[in-house]
Structures are given as structure tokens and as C-alpha cells.
Coordinates of C-alpha atoms in Angstrom, one line a residue:
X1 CA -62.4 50.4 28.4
X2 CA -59.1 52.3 26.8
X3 CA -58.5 49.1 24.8
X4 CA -62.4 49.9 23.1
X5 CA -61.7 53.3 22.8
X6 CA -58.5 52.3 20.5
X7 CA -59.9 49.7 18.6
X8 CA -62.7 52.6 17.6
X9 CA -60.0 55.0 16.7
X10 CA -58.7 52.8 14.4
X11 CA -61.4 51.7 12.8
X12 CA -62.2 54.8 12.1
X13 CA -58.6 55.7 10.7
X14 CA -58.7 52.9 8.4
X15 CA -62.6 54.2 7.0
X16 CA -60.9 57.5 6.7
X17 CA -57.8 55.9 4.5
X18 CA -60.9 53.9 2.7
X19 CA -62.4 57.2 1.3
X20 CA -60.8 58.6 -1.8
X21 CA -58.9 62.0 -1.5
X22 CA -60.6 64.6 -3.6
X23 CA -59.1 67.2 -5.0
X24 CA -60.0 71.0 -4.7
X25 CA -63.3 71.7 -7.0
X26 CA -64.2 67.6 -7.1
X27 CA -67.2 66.9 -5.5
X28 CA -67.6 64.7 -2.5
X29 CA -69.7 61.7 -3.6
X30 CA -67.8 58.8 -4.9
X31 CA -68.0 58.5 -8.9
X32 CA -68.7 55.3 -11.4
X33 CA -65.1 55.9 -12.7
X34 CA -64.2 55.3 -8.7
X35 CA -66.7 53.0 -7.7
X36 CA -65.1 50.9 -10.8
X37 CA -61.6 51.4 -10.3
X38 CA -62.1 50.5 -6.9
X39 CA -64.1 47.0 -6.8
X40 CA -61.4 46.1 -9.4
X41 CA -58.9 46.9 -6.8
X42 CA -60.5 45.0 -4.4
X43 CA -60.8 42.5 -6.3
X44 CA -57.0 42.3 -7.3
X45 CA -57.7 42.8 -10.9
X46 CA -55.6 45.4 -13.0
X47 CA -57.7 47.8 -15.7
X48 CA -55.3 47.0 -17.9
X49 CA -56.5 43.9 -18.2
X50 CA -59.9 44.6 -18.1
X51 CA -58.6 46.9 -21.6
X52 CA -57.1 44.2 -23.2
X53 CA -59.3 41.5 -22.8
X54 CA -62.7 44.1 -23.7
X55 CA -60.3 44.5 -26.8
X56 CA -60.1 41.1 -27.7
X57 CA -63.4 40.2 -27.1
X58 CA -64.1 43.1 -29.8
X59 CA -61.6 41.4 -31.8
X60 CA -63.1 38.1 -31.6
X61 CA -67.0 39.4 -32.1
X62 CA -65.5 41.5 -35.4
X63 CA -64.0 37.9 -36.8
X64 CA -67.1 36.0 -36.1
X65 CA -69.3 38.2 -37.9
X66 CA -67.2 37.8 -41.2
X67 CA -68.4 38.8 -44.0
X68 CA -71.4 40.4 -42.7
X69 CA -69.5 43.4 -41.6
X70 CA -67.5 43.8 -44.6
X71 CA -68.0 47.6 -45.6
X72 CA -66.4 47.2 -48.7
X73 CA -65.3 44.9 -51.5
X74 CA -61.3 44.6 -50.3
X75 CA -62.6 43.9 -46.7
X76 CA -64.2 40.9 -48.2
X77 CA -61.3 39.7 -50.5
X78 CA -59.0 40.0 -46.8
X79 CA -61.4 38.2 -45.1
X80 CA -61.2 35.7 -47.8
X81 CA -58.1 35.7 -48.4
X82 CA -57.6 35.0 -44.5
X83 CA -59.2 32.1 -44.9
X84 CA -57.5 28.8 -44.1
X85 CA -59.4 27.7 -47.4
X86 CA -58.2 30.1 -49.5
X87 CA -55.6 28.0 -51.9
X88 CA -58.8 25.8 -52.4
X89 CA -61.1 28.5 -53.3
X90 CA -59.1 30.5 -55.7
X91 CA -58.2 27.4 -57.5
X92 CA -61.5 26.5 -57.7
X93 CA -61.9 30.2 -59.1
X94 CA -59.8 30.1 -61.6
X95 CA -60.9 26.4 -63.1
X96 CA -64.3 27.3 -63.3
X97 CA -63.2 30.8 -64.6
X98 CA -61.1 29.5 -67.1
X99 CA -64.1 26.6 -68.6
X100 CA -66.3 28.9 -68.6
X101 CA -64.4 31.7 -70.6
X102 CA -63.0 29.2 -72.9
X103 CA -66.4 27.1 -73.7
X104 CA -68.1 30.9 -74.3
X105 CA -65.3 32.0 -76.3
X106 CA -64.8 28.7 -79.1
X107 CA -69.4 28.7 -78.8
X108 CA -69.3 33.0 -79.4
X109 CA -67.0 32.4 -82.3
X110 CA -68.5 29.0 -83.8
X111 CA -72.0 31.9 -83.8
X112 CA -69.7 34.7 -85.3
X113 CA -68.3 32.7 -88.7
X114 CA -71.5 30.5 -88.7
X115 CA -74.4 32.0 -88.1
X116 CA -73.4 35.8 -87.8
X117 CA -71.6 35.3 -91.5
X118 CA -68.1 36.8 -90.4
X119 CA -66.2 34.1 -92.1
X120 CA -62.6 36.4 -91.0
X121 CA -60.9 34.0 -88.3
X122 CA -57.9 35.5 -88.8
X123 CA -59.5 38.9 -87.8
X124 CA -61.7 37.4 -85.2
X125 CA -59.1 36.0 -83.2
X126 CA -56.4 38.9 -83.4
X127 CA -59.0 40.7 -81.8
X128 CA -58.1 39.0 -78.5
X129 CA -54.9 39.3 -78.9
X130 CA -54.6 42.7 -79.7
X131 CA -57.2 42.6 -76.7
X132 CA -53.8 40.8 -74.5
X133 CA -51.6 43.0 -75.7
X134 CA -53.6 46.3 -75.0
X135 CA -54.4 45.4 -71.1
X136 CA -51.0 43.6 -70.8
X137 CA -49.4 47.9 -71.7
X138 CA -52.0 49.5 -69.5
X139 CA -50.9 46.9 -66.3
X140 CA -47.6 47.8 -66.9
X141 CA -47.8 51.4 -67.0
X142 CA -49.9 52.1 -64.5
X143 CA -47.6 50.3 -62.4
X144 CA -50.1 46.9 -61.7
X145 CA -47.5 44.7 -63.1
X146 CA -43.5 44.4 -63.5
X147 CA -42.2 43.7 -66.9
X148 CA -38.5 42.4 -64.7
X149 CA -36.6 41.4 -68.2
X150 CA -36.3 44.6 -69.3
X151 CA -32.8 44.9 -69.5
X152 CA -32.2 41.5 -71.1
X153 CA -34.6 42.8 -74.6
X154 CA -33.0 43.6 -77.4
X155 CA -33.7 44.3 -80.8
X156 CA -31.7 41.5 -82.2
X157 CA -32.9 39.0 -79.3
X158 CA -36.2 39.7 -79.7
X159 CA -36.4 39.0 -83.8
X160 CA -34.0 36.1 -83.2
X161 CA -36.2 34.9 -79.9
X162 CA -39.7 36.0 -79.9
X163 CA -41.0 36.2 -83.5
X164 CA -40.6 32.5 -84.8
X165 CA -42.9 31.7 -80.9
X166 CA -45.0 34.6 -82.4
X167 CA -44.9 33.3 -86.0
X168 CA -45.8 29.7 -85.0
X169 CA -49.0 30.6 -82.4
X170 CA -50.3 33.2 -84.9
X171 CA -50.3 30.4 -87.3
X172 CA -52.0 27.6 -85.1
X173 CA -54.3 30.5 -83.5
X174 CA -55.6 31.1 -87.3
X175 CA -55.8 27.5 -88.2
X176 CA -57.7 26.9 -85.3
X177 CA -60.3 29.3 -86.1
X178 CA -60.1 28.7 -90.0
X179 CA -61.4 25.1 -88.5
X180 CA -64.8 26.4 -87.3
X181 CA -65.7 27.4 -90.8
X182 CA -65.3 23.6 -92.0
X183 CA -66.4 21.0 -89.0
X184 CA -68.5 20.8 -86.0
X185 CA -67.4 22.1 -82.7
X186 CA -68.3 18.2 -81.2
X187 CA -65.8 17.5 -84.0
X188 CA -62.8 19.3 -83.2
X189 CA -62.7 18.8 -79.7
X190 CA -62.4 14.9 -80.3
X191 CA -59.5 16.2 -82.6
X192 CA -58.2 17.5 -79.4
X193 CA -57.9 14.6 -78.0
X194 CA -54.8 13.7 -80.1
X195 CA -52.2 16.8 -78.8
X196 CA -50.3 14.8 -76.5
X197 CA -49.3 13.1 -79.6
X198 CA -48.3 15.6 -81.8
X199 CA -46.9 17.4 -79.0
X200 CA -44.8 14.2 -78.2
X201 CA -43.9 14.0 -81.9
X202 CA -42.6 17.1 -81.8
X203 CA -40.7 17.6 -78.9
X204 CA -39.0 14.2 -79.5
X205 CA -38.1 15.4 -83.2
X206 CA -36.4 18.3 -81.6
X207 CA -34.5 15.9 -79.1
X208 CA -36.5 17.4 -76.1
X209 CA -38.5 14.4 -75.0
X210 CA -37.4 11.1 -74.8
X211 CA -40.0 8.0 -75.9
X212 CA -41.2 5.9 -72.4
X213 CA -42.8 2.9 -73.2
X214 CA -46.1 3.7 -71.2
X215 CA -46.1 7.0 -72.6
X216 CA -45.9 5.5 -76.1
X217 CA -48.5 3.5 -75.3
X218 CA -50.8 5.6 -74.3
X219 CA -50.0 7.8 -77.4
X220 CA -50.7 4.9 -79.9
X221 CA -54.4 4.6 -77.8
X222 CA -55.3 8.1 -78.5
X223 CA -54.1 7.6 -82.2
X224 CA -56.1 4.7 -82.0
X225 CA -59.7 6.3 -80.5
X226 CA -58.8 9.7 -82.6
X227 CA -58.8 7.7 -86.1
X228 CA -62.7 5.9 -84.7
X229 CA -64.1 9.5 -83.8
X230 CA -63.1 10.7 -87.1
X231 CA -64.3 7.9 -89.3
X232 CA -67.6 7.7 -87.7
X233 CA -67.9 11.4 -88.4
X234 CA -70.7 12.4 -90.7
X235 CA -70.0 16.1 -92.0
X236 CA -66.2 15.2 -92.3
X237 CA -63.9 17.3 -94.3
X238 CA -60.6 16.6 -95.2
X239 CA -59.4 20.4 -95.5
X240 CA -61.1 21.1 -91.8
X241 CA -59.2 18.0 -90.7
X242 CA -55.7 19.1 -92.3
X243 CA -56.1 22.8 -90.5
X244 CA -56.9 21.4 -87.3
X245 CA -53.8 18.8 -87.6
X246 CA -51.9 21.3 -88.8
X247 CA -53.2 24.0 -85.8
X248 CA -51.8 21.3 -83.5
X249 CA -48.6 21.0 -85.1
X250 CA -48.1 25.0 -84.9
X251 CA -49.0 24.8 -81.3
X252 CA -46.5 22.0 -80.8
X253 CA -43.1 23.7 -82.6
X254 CA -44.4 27.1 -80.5
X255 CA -44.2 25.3 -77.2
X256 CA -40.6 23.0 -78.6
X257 CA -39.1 26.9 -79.5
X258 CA -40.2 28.7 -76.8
X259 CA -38.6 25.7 -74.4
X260 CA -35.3 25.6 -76.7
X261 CA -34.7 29.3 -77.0
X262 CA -35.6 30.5 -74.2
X263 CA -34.7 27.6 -71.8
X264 CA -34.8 29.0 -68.0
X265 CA -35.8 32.8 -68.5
X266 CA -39.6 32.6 -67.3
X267 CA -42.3 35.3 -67.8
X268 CA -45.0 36.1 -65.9
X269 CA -48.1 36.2 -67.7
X270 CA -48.7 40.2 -68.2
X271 CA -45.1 39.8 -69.0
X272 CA -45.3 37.3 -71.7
X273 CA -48.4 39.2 -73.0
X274 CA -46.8 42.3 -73.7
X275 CA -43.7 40.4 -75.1
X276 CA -45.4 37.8 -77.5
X277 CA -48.2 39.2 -78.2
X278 CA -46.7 41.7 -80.4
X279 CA -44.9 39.4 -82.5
X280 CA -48.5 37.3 -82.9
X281 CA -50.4 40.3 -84.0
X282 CA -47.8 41.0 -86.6
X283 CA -47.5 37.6 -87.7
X284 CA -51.8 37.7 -88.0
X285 CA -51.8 40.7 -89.4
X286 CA -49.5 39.3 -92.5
X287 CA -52.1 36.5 -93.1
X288 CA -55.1 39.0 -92.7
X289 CA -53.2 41.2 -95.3
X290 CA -53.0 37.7 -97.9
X291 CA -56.1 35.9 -97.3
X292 CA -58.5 38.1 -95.2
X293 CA -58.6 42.1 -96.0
X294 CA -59.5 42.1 -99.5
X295 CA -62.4 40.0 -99.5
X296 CA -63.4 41.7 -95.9
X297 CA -63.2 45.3 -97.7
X298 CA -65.4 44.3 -100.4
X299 CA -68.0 42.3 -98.3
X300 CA -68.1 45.3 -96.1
X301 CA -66.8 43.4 -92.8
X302 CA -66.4 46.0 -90.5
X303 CA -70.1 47.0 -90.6
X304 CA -70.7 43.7 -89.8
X305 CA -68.5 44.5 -86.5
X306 CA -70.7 47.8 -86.1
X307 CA -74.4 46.1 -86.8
X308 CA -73.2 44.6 -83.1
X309 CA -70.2 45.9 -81.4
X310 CA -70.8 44.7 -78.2
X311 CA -70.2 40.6 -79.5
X312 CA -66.8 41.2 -80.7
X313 CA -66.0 43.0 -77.9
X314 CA -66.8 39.8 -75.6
X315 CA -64.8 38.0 -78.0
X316 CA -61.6 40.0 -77.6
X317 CA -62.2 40.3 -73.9
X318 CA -62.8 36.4 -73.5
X319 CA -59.3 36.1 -75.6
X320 CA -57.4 37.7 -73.1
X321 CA -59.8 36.2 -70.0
X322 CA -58.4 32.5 -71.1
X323 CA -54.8 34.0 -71.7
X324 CA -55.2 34.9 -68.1
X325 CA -56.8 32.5 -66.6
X326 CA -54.8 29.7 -68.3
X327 CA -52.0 30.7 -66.0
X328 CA -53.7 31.0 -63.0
X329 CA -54.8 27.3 -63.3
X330 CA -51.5 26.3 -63.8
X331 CA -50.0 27.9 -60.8
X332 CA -53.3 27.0 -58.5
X333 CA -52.9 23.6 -59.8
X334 CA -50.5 22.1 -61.9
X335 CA -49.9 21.6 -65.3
X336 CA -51.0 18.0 -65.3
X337 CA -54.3 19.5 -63.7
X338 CA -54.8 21.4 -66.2
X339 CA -54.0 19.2 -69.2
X340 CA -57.0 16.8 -67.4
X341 CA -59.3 19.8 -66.9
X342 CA -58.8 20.8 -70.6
X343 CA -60.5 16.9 -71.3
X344 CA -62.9 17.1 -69.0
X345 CA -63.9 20.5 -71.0
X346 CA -64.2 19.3 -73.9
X347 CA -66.4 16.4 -73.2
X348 CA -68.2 19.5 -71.4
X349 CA -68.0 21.2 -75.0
X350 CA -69.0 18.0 -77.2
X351 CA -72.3 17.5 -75.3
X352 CA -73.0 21.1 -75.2
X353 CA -72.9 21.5 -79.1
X354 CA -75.2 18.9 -79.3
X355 CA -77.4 20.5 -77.4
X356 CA -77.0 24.3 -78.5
X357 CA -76.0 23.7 -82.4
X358 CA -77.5 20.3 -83.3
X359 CA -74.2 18.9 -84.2
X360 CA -74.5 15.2 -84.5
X361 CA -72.6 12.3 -82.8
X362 CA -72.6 8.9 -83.5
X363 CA -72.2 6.0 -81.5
X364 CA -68.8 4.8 -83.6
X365 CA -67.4 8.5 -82.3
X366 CA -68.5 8.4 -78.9
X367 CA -66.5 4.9 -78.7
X368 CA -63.7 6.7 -80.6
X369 CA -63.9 9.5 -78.2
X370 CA -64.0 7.0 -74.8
X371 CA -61.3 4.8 -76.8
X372 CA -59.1 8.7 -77.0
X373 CA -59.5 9.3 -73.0
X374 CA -58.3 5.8 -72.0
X375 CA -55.4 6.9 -73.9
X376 CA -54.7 10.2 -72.7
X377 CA -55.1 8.6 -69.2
X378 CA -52.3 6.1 -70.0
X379 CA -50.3 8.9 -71.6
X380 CA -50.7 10.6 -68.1
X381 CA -49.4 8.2 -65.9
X382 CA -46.9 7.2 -68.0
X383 CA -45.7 11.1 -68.2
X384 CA -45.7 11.4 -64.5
X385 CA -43.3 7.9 -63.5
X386 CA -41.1 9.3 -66.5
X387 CA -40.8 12.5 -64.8
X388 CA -40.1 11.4 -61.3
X389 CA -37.5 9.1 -62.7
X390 CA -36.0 11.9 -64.3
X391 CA -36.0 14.0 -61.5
X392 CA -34.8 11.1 -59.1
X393 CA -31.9 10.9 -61.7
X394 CA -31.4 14.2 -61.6
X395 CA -30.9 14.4 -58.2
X396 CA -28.7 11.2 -57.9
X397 CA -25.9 12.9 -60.7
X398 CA -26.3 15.9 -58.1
X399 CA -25.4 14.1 -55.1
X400 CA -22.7 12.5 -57.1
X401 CA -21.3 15.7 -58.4
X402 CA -21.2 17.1 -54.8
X403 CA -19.4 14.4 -53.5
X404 CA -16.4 14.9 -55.6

């Protein structure tokens, strides 16, 4: 009997410890806060964890919808830019970018000197650069971009440095326009085809490339398919021919001096804008001043420009857009990437000006024109064992060198 009496008594101590304590002015009844906190304690779980893991799950629900809850336009470049994809997409950004911008820009001005009668190329294309130059000032001071070489421009440097690369791609950016007013745009881009060699001519001229037998050979191919497209062309015209050669040629010394005097000292592209782009508009405007100006004052050329504004402003914004976007297929790629990619665009480019301008190909240019990319593929793979040899050399004379 006393030993039920005690096991009563403490059952009910331990349902009085099982009650919460209340303080003054709380009211009696157990709340959902208590209720809660108390089958997690009973359950040996701490809130804590309960936050934590209702947090993540928020987390995890936020990250699933994506895109979908993207309230504005930089929460959807993070969450791309998150992405585990995201060196394949913005390469695959700027390629189709860049082919788009430079296919408009070579059509747009093909319409502008043809069919539109502004027969200025000089003017036409210093419009994109003075279009470079303008965005390439406004990125630097408003802080968007760095110009770091600052301290290393000079007066003297720059005359001795920067206006012979200016001189040279103001000269093969005129040329190559002049070329539009002479042959077809299906034409020029099979002259395209030939740059590696001219480029290799050059660089090896200026003892900056040294002749591999692959590369030779694949140089002697393009020569080879070149000389076919050209012969089997019908409108051919040796003075659009000699500009075009001779646009290459200017495009070829520009990249041999810019390697030679400037040697390690790299520019980022804003940068390189706002330094060269100066020296090209001056060099443009000195042609435009001899060849172009007087005839444009008395043909009344800028109301041309004013009958429709809006083209030749696409034109000078698609001159800096492939400026631009040049780079950023470089560095999202890689050079050799981008020297394919320019091929494949201009096959792109020969079958649309068939289509858009009538031009006319025959079947003697077309094997020319297969006969040129053969070539340029031989050229390719013989450029890249020549540069891992190099570079395996290279390293090797390192090695040596560290030894001693």
C-alpha cells in the first residue's frame, strides 16, 4: 500500500516537471511554438538543425528553378555564368557573334558602294573605326576598362611604334574596301583563301618564320587552288585583283611590325583600340583627303549619309562589333580556331552572295576554291607540328640552361 502511494507521487512529480513553467502574464495552455520545440526535443532533434536544413532546402528549390526566377537580366548572366557549361556557351557566343557581324558588315557594305552609289571606301570604313576608337574612350573613362600601359606611352614611342601598325592597317582596311567596287564578294573571299601565304611570305622576309616543309606545302596548294578560282572567274579584273593582293600584303607587314616592335607588351582589346585606332584614322583620313573628299564634296556624299542615317550607323557599329568579337574568339578558342572559322565563313559568304547578289560561280572556281581548303588544311597541320617542335625546343634549351 505505501509502496503505491509512492509510485503515485512520483508519477505525478515527473507530469508536474513535464509541464512547461510559465511565466507571469503567459497564459496556461501549451503553445505551437511549445508544442514544436518540444516533440523536437523528444525526439532528440536540435532546431538548429531543423533551420539549417529548411534553409537549404530553400537553397536547393531557388537553384532548381533557374532561370525561371531570375528577376532581372544580371540574375540570369550569374546563373549562367554558374553554369558548368559556361566556357562552352560563351565561346559558342562569340563565334556565332563574330560570323554573323562580319558576313552583315562585308554584305551591308558590298549594298553601300554598289547598289546605294557611295563609291567612298575609304570613308565607309573609317567610320568603324572612328566607331572603335569612340567606344574604346568612353570604356575607359567611365572606368569599364583599364588602359594598364599608360606609363610606358610616349610621344616619341608612339610615332616610332604605333603609326607605321596604323599606317599599314589603314592601308589594307582601304584596299580591302576599294575591292568591293571592282569584283564580286564570292570572288574575294576565294582570294582569301591565299593569306596564309602572303602572311608566310612576309613574316619569313622579316626573318620571323622559318619555312617547314609541310607548311610549304600546304602553301604551294593554296597557291595552286587560288590561281584555278581566279582563272575560272568571269567578271575578273586585274586592278580588283592587285588591291586585294595588295590589301593582304598591308595586313601581312601590320601583323610582322606589330610582332617586331612590340614583341612581348600585349594589349587588351579596348586597349589596343584606343591606342591604334588613332593612328588608323589618321592614316585614313590622309587617303580620304587625296583620293576621296573632293569628289565626295562635289557629288554631295554626305546627303547620301543623311537620305539614310541609320545604315551607316550599322556599319560603323558592326566595325567595332568584329574588332570586338575577333578577340573574344581568340581567347574562347584559339587562334588556330579562329583562322578555321574565318574559312568556314567564307564558304558561308560565297554561297550567300550567290544567293542574295546573283554573283556567279563556276564549276572551274569551285574546284579552285575546294583545291584552296585542302591547302589551308595542310598549311594547318603543318603550322601546328612546327609549333610544338618549337616549343619542345624551347623547353629543352630551358632545361639545359637550368642545369648549368
Amino acid at each position: 500500500m505505501n509502496r503505491a502511494r509512492t509510485n503515485n507521487n512520483n508519477n505525478n512529480n515527473n507530469n508536474n516537471n513535464s509541464k512547461p513553467n510559465h511565466s507571469m502574464g503567459n497564459s496556461a495552455s501549451s503553445s505551437p511554438l511549445h508544442d514544436h520545440l518540444n516533440k523536437n526535443q523528444t525526439s532528440d532533434v536540435d532546431i538548429n538543425d531543423i533551420t539549417v536544413e529548411h534553409h537549404h532546402s530553400h537553397n536547393n528549390n531557388n537553384n532548381k528553378q533557374g532561370l525561371r526566377n531570375a528577376s532581372s537580366f544580371s540574375d540570369i548572366l550569374t546563373n549562367i555564368q554558374s553554369s558548368s557549361n559556361y566556357p562552352i556557351i560563351k565561346a559558342t557566343f562569340f563565334v556565332i557573334a563574330w560570323a554573323i557581324a562580319s558576313s552583315s558588315l562585308i554584305f551591308l557594305n558590298k549594298y553601300l558602294m554598289s547598289s546605294a552609289g557611295f563609291h567612298y571606301p575609304m570613308i565607309l570604313c573609317s567610320m568603324g573605326v572612328l566607331a572603335s576608337w569612340a567606344i574604346s574612350v568612353l570604356m575607359i573613362k567611365t572606368g569599364f576598362a583599364e588602359f594598364t600601359q599608360r606609363q610606358k606611352i610616349t610621344v616619341r614611342w608612339y610615332l616610332i611604334n604605333v603609326m607605321p601598325i596604323g599606317l599599314f592597317a589603314a592601308m589594307s582596311l582601304g584596299f580591302g574596301n576599294y575591292v568591293y567596287l571592282y569584283l564580286s564578294v564570292s570572288f574575294i573571299q576565294m582570294l582569301k583563301a591565299c593569306v596564309p601565304a602572303v602572311t608566310l611570305f612576309v613574316m619569313f622576309i622579316a626573318g620571323l618564320e622559318k619555312l617547314d616543309q609541310r607548311v610549304l606545302l600546304g602553301v604551294v596548294v593554296l597557291t595552286v587552288g587560288t590561281t584555278m578560282s581566279a582563272y575560272g572567274e568571269i567578271d575578273f579584273k586585274w586592278v580588283g585583283v592587285v588591291m586585294m593582293v595588295t590589301s593582304e600584303f598591308c595586313e601581312a607587314i601590320r601583323m610582322a611590325v606589330l610582332q617586331y616592335l612590340l614583341g612581348n607588351l600585349r594589349f587588351e582589346l579596348v586597349e589596343g583600340l584606343y591606342l591604334f585606332a588613332p593612328a588608323s584614322l589618321f592614316c585614313l583620313l590622309l587617303g580620304i583627303m587625296w583620293l576621296e573628299f573632293p569628289t565626295f564634296m562635289r557629288e554631295n556624299g554626305m546627303l547620301k549619309i543623311l537620305e539614310n542615317p541609320a545604315l551607316y550607323f550599322t556599319a560603323a557599329m558592326l566595325g567595332f562589333c568584329v574588332n570586338y568579337l575577333t578577340l573574344g574568339v581568340i581567347k574562347s578558342t584559339s587562334g588556330l580556331t579562329f583562322k578555321v572559322l574565318g574559312q568556314a565563313k567564307n564558304t558561308m559568304v560565297i554561297f550567300l552572295s550567290v544567293l542574295l547578289f546573283g554573283s556567279t560561280v563556276t564549276g572551274l572556281q569551285i574546284v579552285g576554291y575546294s583545291i584552296s581548303m585542302i591547302g589551308f588544311y595542310i598549311y594547318q597541320i603543318g603550322k601546328m607540328a612546327q609549333t610544338a617542335r618549337e616549343n619542345e625546343e624551347k623547353s629543352m634549351m630551358h632545361e639545359l640552361a637550368s642545369q648549368k
